[in-house]
Amino acid sequence: MFRQTFRMKAILLFVATLAFVLSPLWSPSFKGYDPSMFPNPVDKPAVQPAGWAFSIWSLIYLWLVIHAAWGLFKRAEVSGWDQPRWPLFLSLALGASWLVVATSQPWLATLQIWIMWAAAVWAMARAPRTLEPALLSWPISLYAGWLTAASAVGTGVVLIGYNIGSETVVTLLMLSLVAAISLTLILWLRPPRGYALGVIWALIGVIAANWGHDVIMLPACIYALALLVLTFWQPRSPRHGYSH
């Protein structure tokens, strides 16, 4: 009975992963929110990373597909592999429609990506750290790390677009939010380093996009350095979640 349930969840996760990865093929072209959608159009909001930073999606897509395929065809009935499946399924199933929503309803897309983020963190917390980490916990942690930054960035773009705070103030608040969430999760869950690397990559993108604008660039540098130090100089045994 349990084995049949495990396999069903593995199939659902595999389908959701493919739908998520292939969603750009049937969604309108999306390169960030269209400034014309907002009362206060800003072409390149300071909170948004440089365009090249979004190339990380190629790695995330590939790694998630490998994770789902290996989990279905090789580890469908393994208990440890089953633990993160439901929350990851929820995140990716929502993600399959995110691009469509984002092109027409920024506020709804903001809510949706935060739910995706929460489900991804839930999956990361449930994924065993020591069971084939390169295939199981690392793909989920990198995805959760990038979503931590992407959720705050998307929120910042919407707030700026609707004139809810100045661009600089909103950007600093969102960067501080990213740092607070990620540092808390690293201290609490001690996730795989892929989580911090996903966040750091986004912060590097923000630094590059605001090069020379010290009031934004310097806090982003400090946050990225703090994440780097905390991630690589702390004990690696998880405090919470599943360790086996």
JSON list of C-alpha atoms in Angstrom, two decimals:
[
{"chain": "A", "resi": 1, "resn": "MET", "atom": "CA", "xyz": [0.00, 0.00, 0.00]},
{"chain": "A", "resi": 2, "resn": "PHE", "atom": "CA", "xyz": [2.71, 2.46, 1.00]},
{"chain": "A", "resi": 3, "resn": "ARG", "atom": "CA", "xyz": [4.77, 1.51, -2.04]},
{"chain": "A", "resi": 4, "resn": "GLN", "atom": "CA", "xyz": [1.86, 2.23, -4.36]},
{"chain": "A", "resi": 5, "resn": "THR", "atom": "CA", "xyz": [1.33, 5.61, -2.68]},
{"chain": "A", "resi": 6, "resn": "PHE", "atom": "CA", "xyz": [5.04, 6.42, -2.95]},
{"chain": "A", "resi": 7, "resn": "ARG", "atom": "CA", "xyz": [5.02, 5.59, -6.67]},
{"chain": "A", "resi": 8, "resn": "MET", "atom": "CA", "xyz": [1.89, 7.65, -7.31]},
{"chain": "A", "resi": 9, "resn": "LYS", "atom": "CA", "xyz": [3.50, 10.67, -5.64]},
{"chain": "A", "resi": 10, "resn": "ALA", "atom": "CA", "xyz": [6.69, 10.14, -7.65]},
{"chain": "A", "resi": 11, "resn": "ILE", "atom": "CA", "xyz": [4.66, 10.14, -10.87]},
{"chain": "A", "resi": 12, "resn": "LEU", "atom": "CA", "xyz": [2.77, 13.29, -9.88]},
{"chain": "A", "resi": 13, "resn": "LEU", "atom": "CA", "xyz": [6.01, 15.05, -8.99]},
{"chain": "A", "resi": 14, "resn": "PHE", "atom": "CA", "xyz": [7.59, 14.04, -12.29]},
{"chain": "A", "resi": 15, "resn": "VAL", "atom": "CA", "xyz": [4.60, 15.40, -14.25]},
{"chain": "A", "resi": 16, "resn": "ALA", "atom": "CA", "xyz": [4.55, 18.63, -12.24]},
{"chain": "A", "resi": 17, "resn": "THR", "atom": "CA", "xyz": [8.30, 19.08, -12.76]},
{"chain": "A", "resi": 18, "resn": "LEU", "atom": "CA", "xyz": [7.96, 18.68, -16.52]},
{"chain": "A", "resi": 19, "resn": "ALA", "atom": "CA", "xyz": [5.03, 21.11, -16.57]},
{"chain": "A", "resi": 20, "resn": "PHE", "atom": "CA", "xyz": [7.06, 23.63, -14.58]},
{"chain": "A", "resi": 21, "resn": "VAL", "atom": "CA", "xyz": [10.17, 23.29, -16.73]},
{"chain": "A", "resi": 22, "resn": "LEU", "atom": "CA", "xyz": [8.24, 23.44, -20.01]},
{"chain": "A", "resi": 23, "resn": "SER", "atom": "CA", "xyz": [5.90, 26.26, -18.95]},
{"chain": "A", "resi": 24, "resn": "PRO", "atom": "CA", "xyz": [7.95, 28.96, -20.77]},
{"chain": "A", "resi": 25, "resn": "LEU", "atom": "CA", "xyz": [7.04, 27.22, -24.05]},
{"chain": "A", "resi": 26, "resn": "TRP", "atom": "CA", "xyz": [3.32, 27.93, -23.70]},
{"chain": "A", "resi": 27, "resn": "SER", "atom": "CA", "xyz": [3.51, 31.11, -21.64]},
{"chain": "A", "resi": 28, "resn": "PRO", "atom": "CA", "xyz": [3.93, 34.65, -22.96]},
{"chain": "A", "resi": 29, "resn": "SER", "atom": "CA", "xyz": [7.52, 35.82, -23.11]},
{"chain": "A", "resi": 30, "resn": "PHE", "atom": "CA", "xyz": [8.44, 37.09, -19.65]},
{"chain": "A", "resi": 31, "resn": "LYS", "atom": "CA", "xyz": [11.53, 39.17, -18.87]},
{"chain": "A", "resi": 32, "resn": "GLY", "atom": "CA", "xyz": [10.29, 40.76, -15.70]},
{"chain": "A", "resi": 33, "resn": "TYR", "atom": "CA", "xyz": [7.11, 42.68, -15.07]},
{"chain": "A", "resi": 34, "resn": "ASP", "atom": "CA", "xyz": [6.18, 45.07, -17.86]},
{"chain": "A", "resi": 35, "resn": "PRO", "atom": "CA", "xyz": [6.59, 48.61, -16.44]},
{"chain": "A", "resi": 36, "resn": "SER", "atom": "CA", "xyz": [3.46, 49.73, -18.31]},
{"chain": "A", "resi": 37, "resn": "MET", "atom": "CA", "xyz": [1.39, 47.49, -16.00]},
{"chain": "A", "resi": 38, "resn": "PHE", "atom": "CA", "xyz": [1.99, 49.87, -13.08]},
{"chain": "A", "resi": 39, "resn": "PRO", "atom": "CA", "xyz": [1.00, 53.45, -12.21]},
{"chain": "A", "resi": 40, "resn": "ASN", "atom": "CA", "xyz": [4.69, 54.19, -11.56]},
{"chain": "A", "resi": 41, "resn": "PRO", "atom": "CA", "xyz": [6.55, 52.57, -14.48]},
{"chain": "A", "resi": 42, "resn": "VAL", "atom": "CA", "xyz": [10.21, 51.90, -13.68]},
{"chain": "A", "resi": 43, "resn": "ASP", "atom": "CA", "xyz": [12.21, 50.30, -16.47]},
{"chain": "A", "resi": 44, "resn": "LYS", "atom": "CA", "xyz": [14.90, 48.68, -14.32]},
{"chain": "A", "resi": 45, "resn": "PRO", "atom": "CA", "xyz": [13.95, 48.65, -10.62]},
{"chain": "A", "resi": 46, "resn": "ALA", "atom": "CA", "xyz": [16.97, 48.68, -8.32]},
{"chain": "A", "resi": 47, "resn": "VAL", "atom": "CA", "xyz": [15.67, 45.61, -6.48]},
{"chain": "A", "resi": 48, "resn": "GLN", "atom": "CA", "xyz": [15.88, 43.49, -9.62]},
{"chain": "A", "resi": 49, "resn": "PRO", "atom": "CA", "xyz": [19.11, 41.54, -10.32]},
{"chain": "A", "resi": 50, "resn": "ALA", "atom": "CA", "xyz": [21.02, 41.95, -13.57]},
{"chain": "A", "resi": 51, "resn": "GLY", "atom": "CA", "xyz": [19.51, 39.98, -16.43]},
{"chain": "A", "resi": 52, "resn": "TRP", "atom": "CA", "xyz": [22.30, 37.40, -16.59]},
{"chain": "A", "resi": 53, "resn": "ALA", "atom": "CA", "xyz": [21.55, 36.30, -13.02]},
{"chain": "A", "resi": 54, "resn": "PHE", "atom": "CA", "xyz": [18.33, 34.66, -14.22]},
{"chain": "A", "resi": 55, "resn": "SER", "atom": "CA", "xyz": [20.41, 32.15, -16.17]},
{"chain": "A", "resi": 56, "resn": "ILE", "atom": "CA", "xyz": [20.45, 30.13, -12.94]},
{"chain": "A", "resi": 57, "resn": "TRP", "atom": "CA", "xyz": [17.01, 28.88, -13.97]},
{"chain": "A", "resi": 58, "resn": "SER", "atom": "CA", "xyz": [18.68, 26.64, -16.57]},
{"chain": "A", "resi": 59, "resn": "LEU", "atom": "CA", "xyz": [20.58, 24.83, -13.80]},
{"chain": "A", "resi": 60, "resn": "ILE", "atom": "CA", "xyz": [17.52, 24.71, -11.53]},
{"chain": "A", "resi": 61, "resn": "TYR", "atom": "CA", "xyz": [15.33, 23.29, -14.31]},
{"chain": "A", "resi": 62, "resn": "LEU", "atom": "CA", "xyz": [17.86, 20.64, -15.27]},
{"chain": "A", "resi": 63, "resn": "TRP", "atom": "CA", "xyz": [18.56, 19.58, -11.70]},
{"chain": "A", "resi": 64, "resn": "LEU", "atom": "CA", "xyz": [14.86, 19.36, -10.79]},
{"chain": "A", "resi": 65, "resn": "VAL", "atom": "CA", "xyz": [14.18, 17.18, -13.83]},
{"chain": "A", "resi": 66, "resn": "ILE", "atom": "CA", "xyz": [17.06, 14.87, -12.88]},
{"chain": "A", "resi": 67, "resn": "HIS", "atom": "CA", "xyz": [15.74, 14.78, -9.31]},
{"chain": "A", "resi": 68, "resn": "ALA", "atom": "CA", "xyz": [12.21, 13.90, -10.39]},
{"chain": "A", "resi": 69, "resn": "ALA", "atom": "CA", "xyz": [13.31, 11.33, -12.99]},
{"chain": "A", "resi": 70, "resn": "TRP", "atom": "CA", "xyz": [15.73, 9.58, -10.61]},
{"chain": "A", "resi": 71, "resn": "GLY", "atom": "CA", "xyz": [13.10, 9.64, -7.89]},
{"chain": "A", "resi": 72, "resn": "LEU", "atom": "CA", "xyz": [10.52, 8.02, -10.17]},
{"chain": "A", "resi": 73, "resn": "PHE", "atom": "CA", "xyz": [12.55, 5.48, -12.08]},
{"chain": "A", "resi": 74, "resn": "LYS", "atom": "CA", "xyz": [15.14, 4.53, -9.44]},
{"chain": "A", "resi": 75, "resn": "ARG", "atom": "CA", "xyz": [13.86, 5.59, -6.01]},
{"chain": "A", "resi": 76, "resn": "ALA", "atom": "CA", "xyz": [10.06, 5.57, -6.27]},
{"chain": "A", "resi": 77, "resn": "GLU", "atom": "CA", "xyz": [9.58, 3.34, -3.23]},
{"chain": "A", "resi": 78, "resn": "VAL", "atom": "CA", "xyz": [12.36, 4.72, -1.01]},
{"chain": "A", "resi": 79, "resn": "SER", "atom": "CA", "xyz": [10.95, 6.39, 2.08]},
{"chain": "A", "resi": 80, "resn": "GLY", "atom": "CA", "xyz": [13.58, 9.13, 2.27]},
{"chain": "A", "resi": 81, "resn": "TRP", "atom": "CA", "xyz": [12.91, 10.17, -1.31]},
{"chain": "A", "resi": 82, "resn": "ASP", "atom": "CA", "xyz": [9.20, 10.32, -0.61]},
{"chain": "A", "resi": 83, "resn": "GLN", "atom": "CA", "xyz": [9.43, 12.77, 2.30]},
{"chain": "A", "resi": 84, "resn": "PRO", "atom": "CA", "xyz": [9.72, 16.02, 0.28]},
{"chain": "A", "resi": 85, "resn": "ARG", "atom": "CA", "xyz": [7.44, 15.00, -2.60]},
{"chain": "A", "resi": 86, "resn": "TRP", "atom": "CA", "xyz": [4.12, 16.57, -1.60]},
{"chain": "A", "resi": 87, "resn": "PRO", "atom": "CA", "xyz": [5.44, 20.07, -0.77]},
{"chain": "A", "resi": 88, "resn": "LEU", "atom": "CA", "xyz": [7.71, 20.06, -3.82]},
{"chain": "A", "resi": 89, "resn": "PHE", "atom": "CA", "xyz": [4.78, 18.96, -5.98]},
{"chain": "A", "resi": 90, "resn": "LEU", "atom": "CA", "xyz": [2.71, 21.86, -4.62]},
{"chain": "A", "resi": 91, "resn": "SER", "atom": "CA", "xyz": [5.46, 24.38, -5.36]},
{"chain": "A", "resi": 92, "resn": "LEU", "atom": "CA", "xyz": [6.12, 23.16, -8.90]},
{"chain": "A", "resi": 93, "resn": "ALA", "atom": "CA", "xyz": [2.45, 22.71, -9.77]},
{"chain": "A", "resi": 94, "resn": "LEU", "atom": "CA", "xyz": [1.84, 26.34, -8.81]},
{"chain": "A", "resi": 95, "resn": "GLY", "atom": "CA", "xyz": [4.99, 27.33, -10.68]},
{"chain": "A", "resi": 96, "resn": "ALA", "atom": "CA", "xyz": [3.69, 25.82, -13.92]},
{"chain": "A", "resi": 97, "resn": "SER", "atom": "CA", "xyz": [1.13, 28.64, -14.18]},
{"chain": "A", "resi": 98, "resn": "TRP", "atom": "CA", "xyz": [3.19, 31.42, -12.64]},
{"chain": "A", "resi": 99, "resn": "LEU", "atom": "CA", "xyz": [4.43, 32.95, -15.90]},
{"chain": "A", "resi": 100, "resn": "VAL", "atom": "CA", "xyz": [0.88, 33.24, -17.25]},
{"chain": "A", "resi": 101, "resn": "VAL", "atom": "CA", "xyz": [-0.32, 34.90, -14.05]},
{"chain": "A", "resi": 102, "resn": "ALA", "atom": "CA", "xyz": [2.68, 37.24, -13.88]},
{"chain": "A", "resi": 103, "resn": "THR", "atom": "CA", "xyz": [1.97, 38.71, -17.31]},
{"chain": "A", "resi": 104, "resn": "SER", "atom": "CA", "xyz": [-1.49, 39.90, -16.27]},
{"chain": "A", "resi": 105, "resn": "GLN", "atom": "CA", "xyz": [-1.87, 39.94, -12.47]},
{"chain": "A", "resi": 106, "resn": "PRO", "atom": "CA", "xyz": [1.27, 41.09, -10.64]},
{"chain": "A", "resi": 107, "resn": "TRP", "atom": "CA", "xyz": [-0.35, 41.08, -7.18]},
{"chain": "A", "resi": 108, "resn": "LEU", "atom": "CA", "xyz": [-1.69, 37.55, -7.65]},
{"chain": "A", "resi": 109, "resn": "ALA", "atom": "CA", "xyz": [1.69, 36.42, -9.00]},
{"chain": "A", "resi": 110, "resn": "THR", "atom": "CA", "xyz": [3.33, 37.88, -5.89]},
{"chain": "A", "resi": 111, "resn": "LEU", "atom": "CA", "xyz": [1.06, 35.86, -3.61]},
{"chain": "A", "resi": 112, "resn": "GLN", "atom": "CA", "xyz": [1.60, 32.78, -5.75]},
{"chain": "A", "resi": 113, "resn": "ILE", "atom": "CA", "xyz": [5.39, 32.93, -5.66]},
{"chain": "A", "resi": 114, "resn": "TRP", "atom": "CA", "xyz": [5.40, 33.28, -1.87]},
{"chain": "A", "resi": 115, "resn": "ILE", "atom": "CA", "xyz": [3.30, 30.10, -1.62]},
{"chain": "A", "resi": 116, "resn": "MET", "atom": "CA", "xyz": [5.74, 28.43, -4.02]},
{"chain": "A", "resi": 117, "resn": "TRP", "atom": "CA", "xyz": [8.59, 29.57, -1.78]},
{"chain": "A", "resi": 118, "resn": "ALA", "atom": "CA", "xyz": [6.96, 28.30, 1.43]},
{"chain": "A", "resi": 119, "resn": "ALA", "atom": "CA", "xyz": [6.29, 24.91, -0.15]},
{"chain": "A", "resi": 120, "resn": "ALA", "atom": "CA", "xyz": [9.87, 24.73, -1.47]},
{"chain": "A", "resi": 121, "resn": "VAL", "atom": "CA", "xyz": [11.28, 25.47, 2.00]},
{"chain": "A", "resi": 122, "resn": "TRP", "atom": "CA", "xyz": [8.96, 22.84, 3.46]},
{"chain": "A", "resi": 123, "resn": "ALA", "atom": "CA", "xyz": [10.29, 20.34, 0.91]},
{"chain": "A", "resi": 124, "resn": "MET", "atom": "CA", "xyz": [13.86, 21.36, 1.70]},
{"chain": "A", "resi": 125, "resn": "ALA", "atom": "CA", "xyz": [13.25, 20.82, 5.42]},
{"chain": "A", "resi": 126, "resn": "ARG", "atom": "CA", "xyz": [11.86, 17.34, 4.78]},
{"chain": "A", "resi": 127, "resn": "ALA", "atom": "CA", "xyz": [14.54, 16.16, 2.36]},
{"chain": "A", "resi": 128, "resn": "PRO", "atom": "CA", "xyz": [17.14, 13.92, 4.04]},
{"chain": "A", "resi": 129, "resn": "ARG", "atom": "CA", "xyz": [20.56, 15.58, 3.95]},
{"chain": "A", "resi": 130, "resn": "THR", "atom": "CA", "xyz": [22.68, 12.44, 3.73]},
{"chain": "A", "resi": 131, "resn": "LEU", "atom": "CA", "xyz": [20.70, 10.35, 1.23]},
{"chain": "A", "resi": 132, "resn": "GLU", "atom": "CA", "xyz": [22.20, 10.96, -2.23]},
{"chain": "A", "resi": 133, "resn": "PRO", "atom": "CA", "xyz": [22.41, 14.73, -1.61]},
{"chain": "A", "resi": 134, "resn": "ALA", "atom": "CA", "xyz": [23.46, 15.64, -5.17]},
{"chain": "A", "resi": 135, "resn": "LEU", "atom": "CA", "xyz": [20.23, 14.13, -6.47]},
{"chain": "A", "resi": 136, "resn": "LEU", "atom": "CA", "xyz": [17.82, 14.65, -3.57]},
{"chain": "A", "resi": 137, "resn": "SER", "atom": "CA", "xyz": [18.43, 17.61, -1.27]},
{"chain": "A", "resi": 138, "resn": "TRP", "atom": "CA", "xyz": [20.69, 19.88, -3.34]},
{"chain": "A", "resi": 139, "resn": "PRO", "atom": "CA", "xyz": [18.28, 20.49, -6.28]},
{"chain": "A", "resi": 140, "resn": "ILE", "atom": "CA", "xyz": [15.50, 21.36, -3.83]},
{"chain": "A", "resi": 141, "resn": "SER", "atom": "CA", "xyz": [17.73, 23.63, -1.74]},
{"chain": "A", "resi": 142, "resn": "LEU", "atom": "CA", "xyz": [19.01, 25.59, -4.75]},
{"chain": "A", "resi": 143, "resn": "TYR", "atom": "CA", "xyz": [15.45, 26.07, -5.96]},
{"chain": "A", "resi": 144, "resn": "ALA", "atom": "CA", "xyz": [14.32, 27.20, -2.49]},
{"chain": "A", "resi": 145, "resn": "GLY", "atom": "CA", "xyz": [17.27, 29.58, -2.21]},
{"chain": "A", "resi": 146, "resn": "TRP", "atom": "CA", "xyz": [16.59, 31.28, -5.50]},
{"chain": "A", "resi": 147, "resn": "LEU", "atom": "CA", "xyz": [12.86, 31.53, -4.66]},
{"chain": "A", "resi": 148, "resn": "THR", "atom": "CA", "xyz": [13.75, 33.24, -1.38]},
{"chain": "A", "resi": 149, "resn": "ALA", "atom": "CA", "xyz": [15.30, 36.07, -3.34]},
{"chain": "A", "resi": 150, "resn": "ALA", "atom": "CA", "xyz": [12.84, 35.96, -6.24]},
{"chain": "A", "resi": 151, "resn": "SER", "atom": "CA", "xyz": [9.82, 36.29, -3.94]},
{"chain": "A", "resi": 152, "resn": "ALA", "atom": "CA", "xyz": [11.21, 39.41, -2.28]},
{"chain": "A", "resi": 153, "resn": "VAL", "atom": "CA", "xyz": [12.38, 40.86, -5.61]},
{"chain": "A", "resi": 154, "resn": "GLY", "atom": "CA", "xyz": [8.95, 40.35, -7.16]},
{"chain": "A", "resi": 155, "resn": "THR", "atom": "CA", "xyz": [7.30, 41.94, -4.15]},
{"chain": "A", "resi": 156, "resn": "GLY", "atom": "CA", "xyz": [9.67, 44.90, -4.36]},
{"chain": "A", "resi": 157, "resn": "VAL", "atom": "CA", "xyz": [8.98, 45.45, -8.06]},
{"chain": "A", "resi": 158, "resn": "VAL", "atom": "CA", "xyz": [5.22, 45.47, -7.41]},
{"chain": "A", "resi": 159, "resn": "LEU", "atom": "CA", "xyz": [5.52, 47.84, -4.44]},
{"chain": "A", "resi": 160, "resn": "ILE", "atom": "CA", "xyz": [7.68, 50.23, -6.46]},
{"chain": "A", "resi": 161, "resn": "GLY", "atom": "CA", "xyz": [5.30, 49.98, -9.41]},
{"chain": "A", "resi": 162, "resn": "TYR", "atom": "CA", "xyz": [2.35, 50.96, -7.26]},
{"chain": "A", "resi": 163, "resn": "ASN", "atom": "CA", "xyz": [4.23, 53.81, -5.54]},
{"chain": "A", "resi": 164, "resn": "ILE", "atom": "CA", "xyz": [4.19, 52.08, -2.15]},
{"chain": "A", "resi": 165, "resn": "GLY", "atom": "CA", "xyz": [7.46, 53.48, -0.94]},
{"chain": "A", "resi": 166, "resn": "SER", "atom": "CA", "xyz": [10.42, 54.94, -2.80]},
{"chain": "A", "resi": 167, "resn": "GLU", "atom": "CA", "xyz": [12.56, 52.72, -5.00]},
{"chain": "A", "resi": 168, "resn": "THR", "atom": "CA", "xyz": [15.58, 52.93, -2.69]},
{"chain": "A", "resi": 169, "resn": "VAL", "atom": "CA", "xyz": [13.62, 52.31, 0.52]},
{"chain": "A", "resi": 170, "resn": "VAL", "atom": "CA", "xyz": [11.69, 49.36, -0.94]},
{"chain": "A", "resi": 171, "resn": "THR", "atom": "CA", "xyz": [14.89, 47.86, -2.34]},
{"chain": "A", "resi": 172, "resn": "LEU", "atom": "CA", "xyz": [16.67, 48.08, 1.01]},
{"chain": "A", "resi": 173, "resn": "LEU", "atom": "CA", "xyz": [13.66, 46.61, 2.81]},
{"chain": "A", "resi": 174, "resn": "MET", "atom": "CA", "xyz": [13.43, 43.68, 0.41]},
{"chain": "A", "resi": 175, "resn": "LEU", "atom": "CA", "xyz": [17.18, 43.00, 0.59]},
{"chain": "A", "resi": 176, "resn": "SER", "atom": "CA", "xyz": [16.93, 43.05, 4.39]},
{"chain": "A", "resi": 177, "resn": "LEU", "atom": "CA", "xyz": [13.97, 40.67, 4.19]},
{"chain": "A", "resi": 178, "resn": "VAL", "atom": "CA", "xyz": [15.96, 38.27, 2.00]},
{"chain": "A", "resi": 179, "resn": "ALA", "atom": "CA", "xyz": [18.86, 38.39, 4.47]},
{"chain": "A", "resi": 180, "resn": "ALA", "atom": "CA", "xyz": [16.62, 37.91, 7.51]},
{"chain": "A", "resi": 181, "resn": "ILE", "atom": "CA", "xyz": [14.77, 34.93, 6.02]},
{"chain": "A", "resi": 182, "resn": "SER", "atom": "CA", "xyz": [17.85, 33.20, 4.64]},
{"chain": "A", "resi": 183, "resn": "LEU", "atom": "CA", "xyz": [20.01, 33.71, 7.72]},
{"chain": "A", "resi": 184, "resn": "THR", "atom": "CA", "xyz": [17.19, 32.44, 9.94]},
{"chain": "A", "resi": 185, "resn": "LEU", "atom": "CA", "xyz": [16.63, 29.34, 7.82]},
{"chain": "A", "resi": 186, "resn": "ILE", "atom": "CA", "xyz": [20.36, 28.59, 7.67]},
{"chain": "A", "resi": 187, "resn": "LEU", "atom": "CA", "xyz": [20.69, 28.83, 11.46]},
{"chain": "A", "resi": 188, "resn": "TRP", "atom": "CA", "xyz": [17.46, 26.90, 12.09]},
{"chain": "A", "resi": 189, "resn": "LEU", "atom": "CA", "xyz": [17.50, 24.20, 9.41]},
{"chain": "A", "resi": 190, "resn": "ARG", "atom": "CA", "xyz": [21.16, 24.14, 8.38]},
{"chain": "A", "resi": 191, "resn": "PRO", "atom": "CA", "xyz": [20.15, 23.24, 4.84]},
{"chain": "A", "resi": 192, "resn": "PRO", "atom": "CA", "xyz": [22.51, 22.10, 2.07]},
{"chain": "A", "resi": 193, "resn": "ARG", "atom": "CA", "xyz": [24.80, 24.86, 0.86]},
{"chain": "A", "resi": 194, "resn": "GLY", "atom": "CA", "xyz": [22.84, 25.04, -2.36]},
{"chain": "A", "resi": 195, "resn": "TYR", "atom": "CA", "xyz": [20.25, 27.11, -0.50]},
{"chain": "A", "resi": 196, "resn": "ALA", "atom": "CA", "xyz": [22.67, 29.87, 0.43]},
{"chain": "A", "resi": 197, "resn": "LEU", "atom": "CA", "xyz": [24.32, 29.77, -2.99]},
{"chain": "A", "resi": 198, "resn": "GLY", "atom": "CA", "xyz": [20.95, 30.40, -4.66]},
{"chain": "A", "resi": 199, "resn": "VAL", "atom": "CA", "xyz": [20.41, 33.47, -2.49]},
{"chain": "A", "resi": 200, "resn": "ILE", "atom": "CA", "xyz": [23.98, 34.70, -2.89]},
{"chain": "A", "resi": 201, "resn": "TRP", "atom": "CA", "xyz": [23.74, 34.42, -6.68]},
{"chain": "A", "resi": 202, "resn": "ALA", "atom": "CA", "xyz": [20.68, 36.67, -6.62]},
{"chain": "A", "resi": 203, "resn": "LEU", "atom": "CA", "xyz": [22.43, 39.19, -4.37]},
{"chain": "A", "resi": 204, "resn": "ILE", "atom": "CA", "xyz": [25.42, 39.24, -6.71]},
{"chain": "A", "resi": 205, "resn": "GLY", "atom": "CA", "xyz": [22.97, 40.04, -9.51]},
{"chain": "A", "resi": 206, "resn": "VAL", "atom": "CA", "xyz": [21.58, 42.95, -7.47]},
{"chain": "A", "resi": 207, "resn": "ILE", "atom": "CA", "xyz": [25.10, 44.17, -6.73]},
{"chain": "A", "resi": 208, "resn": "ALA", "atom": "CA", "xyz": [25.95, 44.12, -10.44]},
{"chain": "A", "resi": 209, "resn": "ALA", "atom": "CA", "xyz": [22.73, 45.91, -11.37]},
{"chain": "A", "resi": 210, "resn": "ASN", "atom": "CA", "xyz": [23.44, 48.67, -8.83]},
{"chain": "A", "resi": 211, "resn": "TRP", "atom": "CA", "xyz": [27.19, 48.97, -9.28]},
{"chain": "A", "resi": 212, "resn": "GLY", "atom": "CA", "xyz": [28.25, 52.42, -8.14]},
{"chain": "A", "resi": 213, "resn": "HIS", "atom": "CA", "xyz": [25.03, 53.02, -6.21]},
{"chain": "A", "resi": 214, "resn": "ASP", "atom": "CA", "xyz": [26.60, 52.43, -2.81]},
{"chain": "A", "resi": 215, "resn": "VAL", "atom": "CA", "xyz": [23.47, 52.82, -0.70]},
{"chain": "A", "resi": 216, "resn": "ILE", "atom": "CA", "xyz": [22.11, 49.61, -2.27]},
{"chain": "A", "resi": 217, "resn": "MET", "atom": "CA", "xyz": [25.30, 47.88, -3.39]},
{"chain": "A", "resi": 218, "resn": "LEU", "atom": "CA", "xyz": [27.02, 47.90, 0.01]},
{"chain": "A", "resi": 219, "resn": "PRO", "atom": "CA", "xyz": [24.16, 46.32, 2.03]},
{"chain": "A", "resi": 220, "resn": "ALA", "atom": "CA", "xyz": [23.78, 43.65, -0.67]},
{"chain": "A", "resi": 221, "resn": "CYS", "atom": "CA", "xyz": [27.53, 42.93, -0.40]},
{"chain": "A", "resi": 222, "resn": "ILE", "atom": "CA", "xyz": [27.33, 42.69, 3.38]},
{"chain": "A", "resi": 223, "resn": "TYR", "atom": "CA", "xyz": [24.34, 40.33, 3.26]},
{"chain": "A", "resi": 224, "resn": "ALA", "atom": "CA", "xyz": [26.00, 38.11, 0.64]},
{"chain": "A", "resi": 225, "resn": "LEU", "atom": "CA", "xyz": [29.22, 37.95, 2.67]},
{"chain": "A", "resi": 226, "resn": "ALA", "atom": "CA", "xyz": [27.31, 37.15, 5.87]},
{"chain": "A", "resi": 227, "resn": "LEU", "atom": "CA", "xyz": [25.51, 34.29, 4.12]},
{"chain": "A", "resi": 228, "resn": "LEU", "atom": "CA", "xyz": [28.77, 32.99, 2.71]},
{"chain": "A", "resi": 229, "resn": "VAL", "atom": "CA", "xyz": [30.53, 33.04, 6.08]},
{"chain": "A", "resi": 230, "resn": "LEU", "atom": "CA", "xyz": [27.59, 31.52, 7.96]},
{"chain": "A", "resi": 231, "resn": "THR", "atom": "CA", "xyz": [27.14, 28.75, 5.40]},
{"chain": "A", "resi": 232, "resn": "PHE", "atom": "CA", "xyz": [30.76, 27.63, 5.11]},
{"chain": "A", "resi": 233, "resn": "TRP", "atom": "CA", "xyz": [31.89, 28.11, 8.72]},
{"chain": "A", "resi": 234, "resn": "GLN", "atom": "CA", "xyz": [29.07, 26.46, 10.63]},
{"chain": "A", "resi": 235, "resn": "PRO", "atom": "CA", "xyz": [28.60, 22.82, 11.69]},
{"chain": "A", "resi": 236, "resn": "ARG", "atom": "CA", "xyz": [26.80, 20.98, 8.90]},
{"chain": "A", "resi": 237, "resn": "SER", "atom": "CA", "xyz": [24.58, 18.64, 10.95]},
{"chain": "A", "resi": 238, "resn": "PRO", "atom": "CA", "xyz": [20.94, 19.75, 10.64]},
{"chain": "A", "resi": 239, "resn": "ARG", "atom": "CA", "xyz": [19.14, 20.85, 13.78]},
{"chain": "A", "resi": 240, "resn": "HIS", "atom": "CA", "xyz": [15.66, 20.30, 12.40]},
{"chain": "A", "resi": 241, "resn": "GLY", "atom": "CA", "xyz": [14.05, 18.34, 9.65]},
{"chain": "A", "resi": 242, "resn": "TYR", "atom": "CA", "xyz": [14.95, 14.83, 8.56]},
{"chain": "A", "resi": 243, "resn": "SER", "atom": "CA", "xyz": [18.54, 13.67, 8.67]},
{"chain": "A", "resi": 244, "resn": "HIS", "atom": "CA", "xyz": [18.10, 10.11, 7.46]}
]
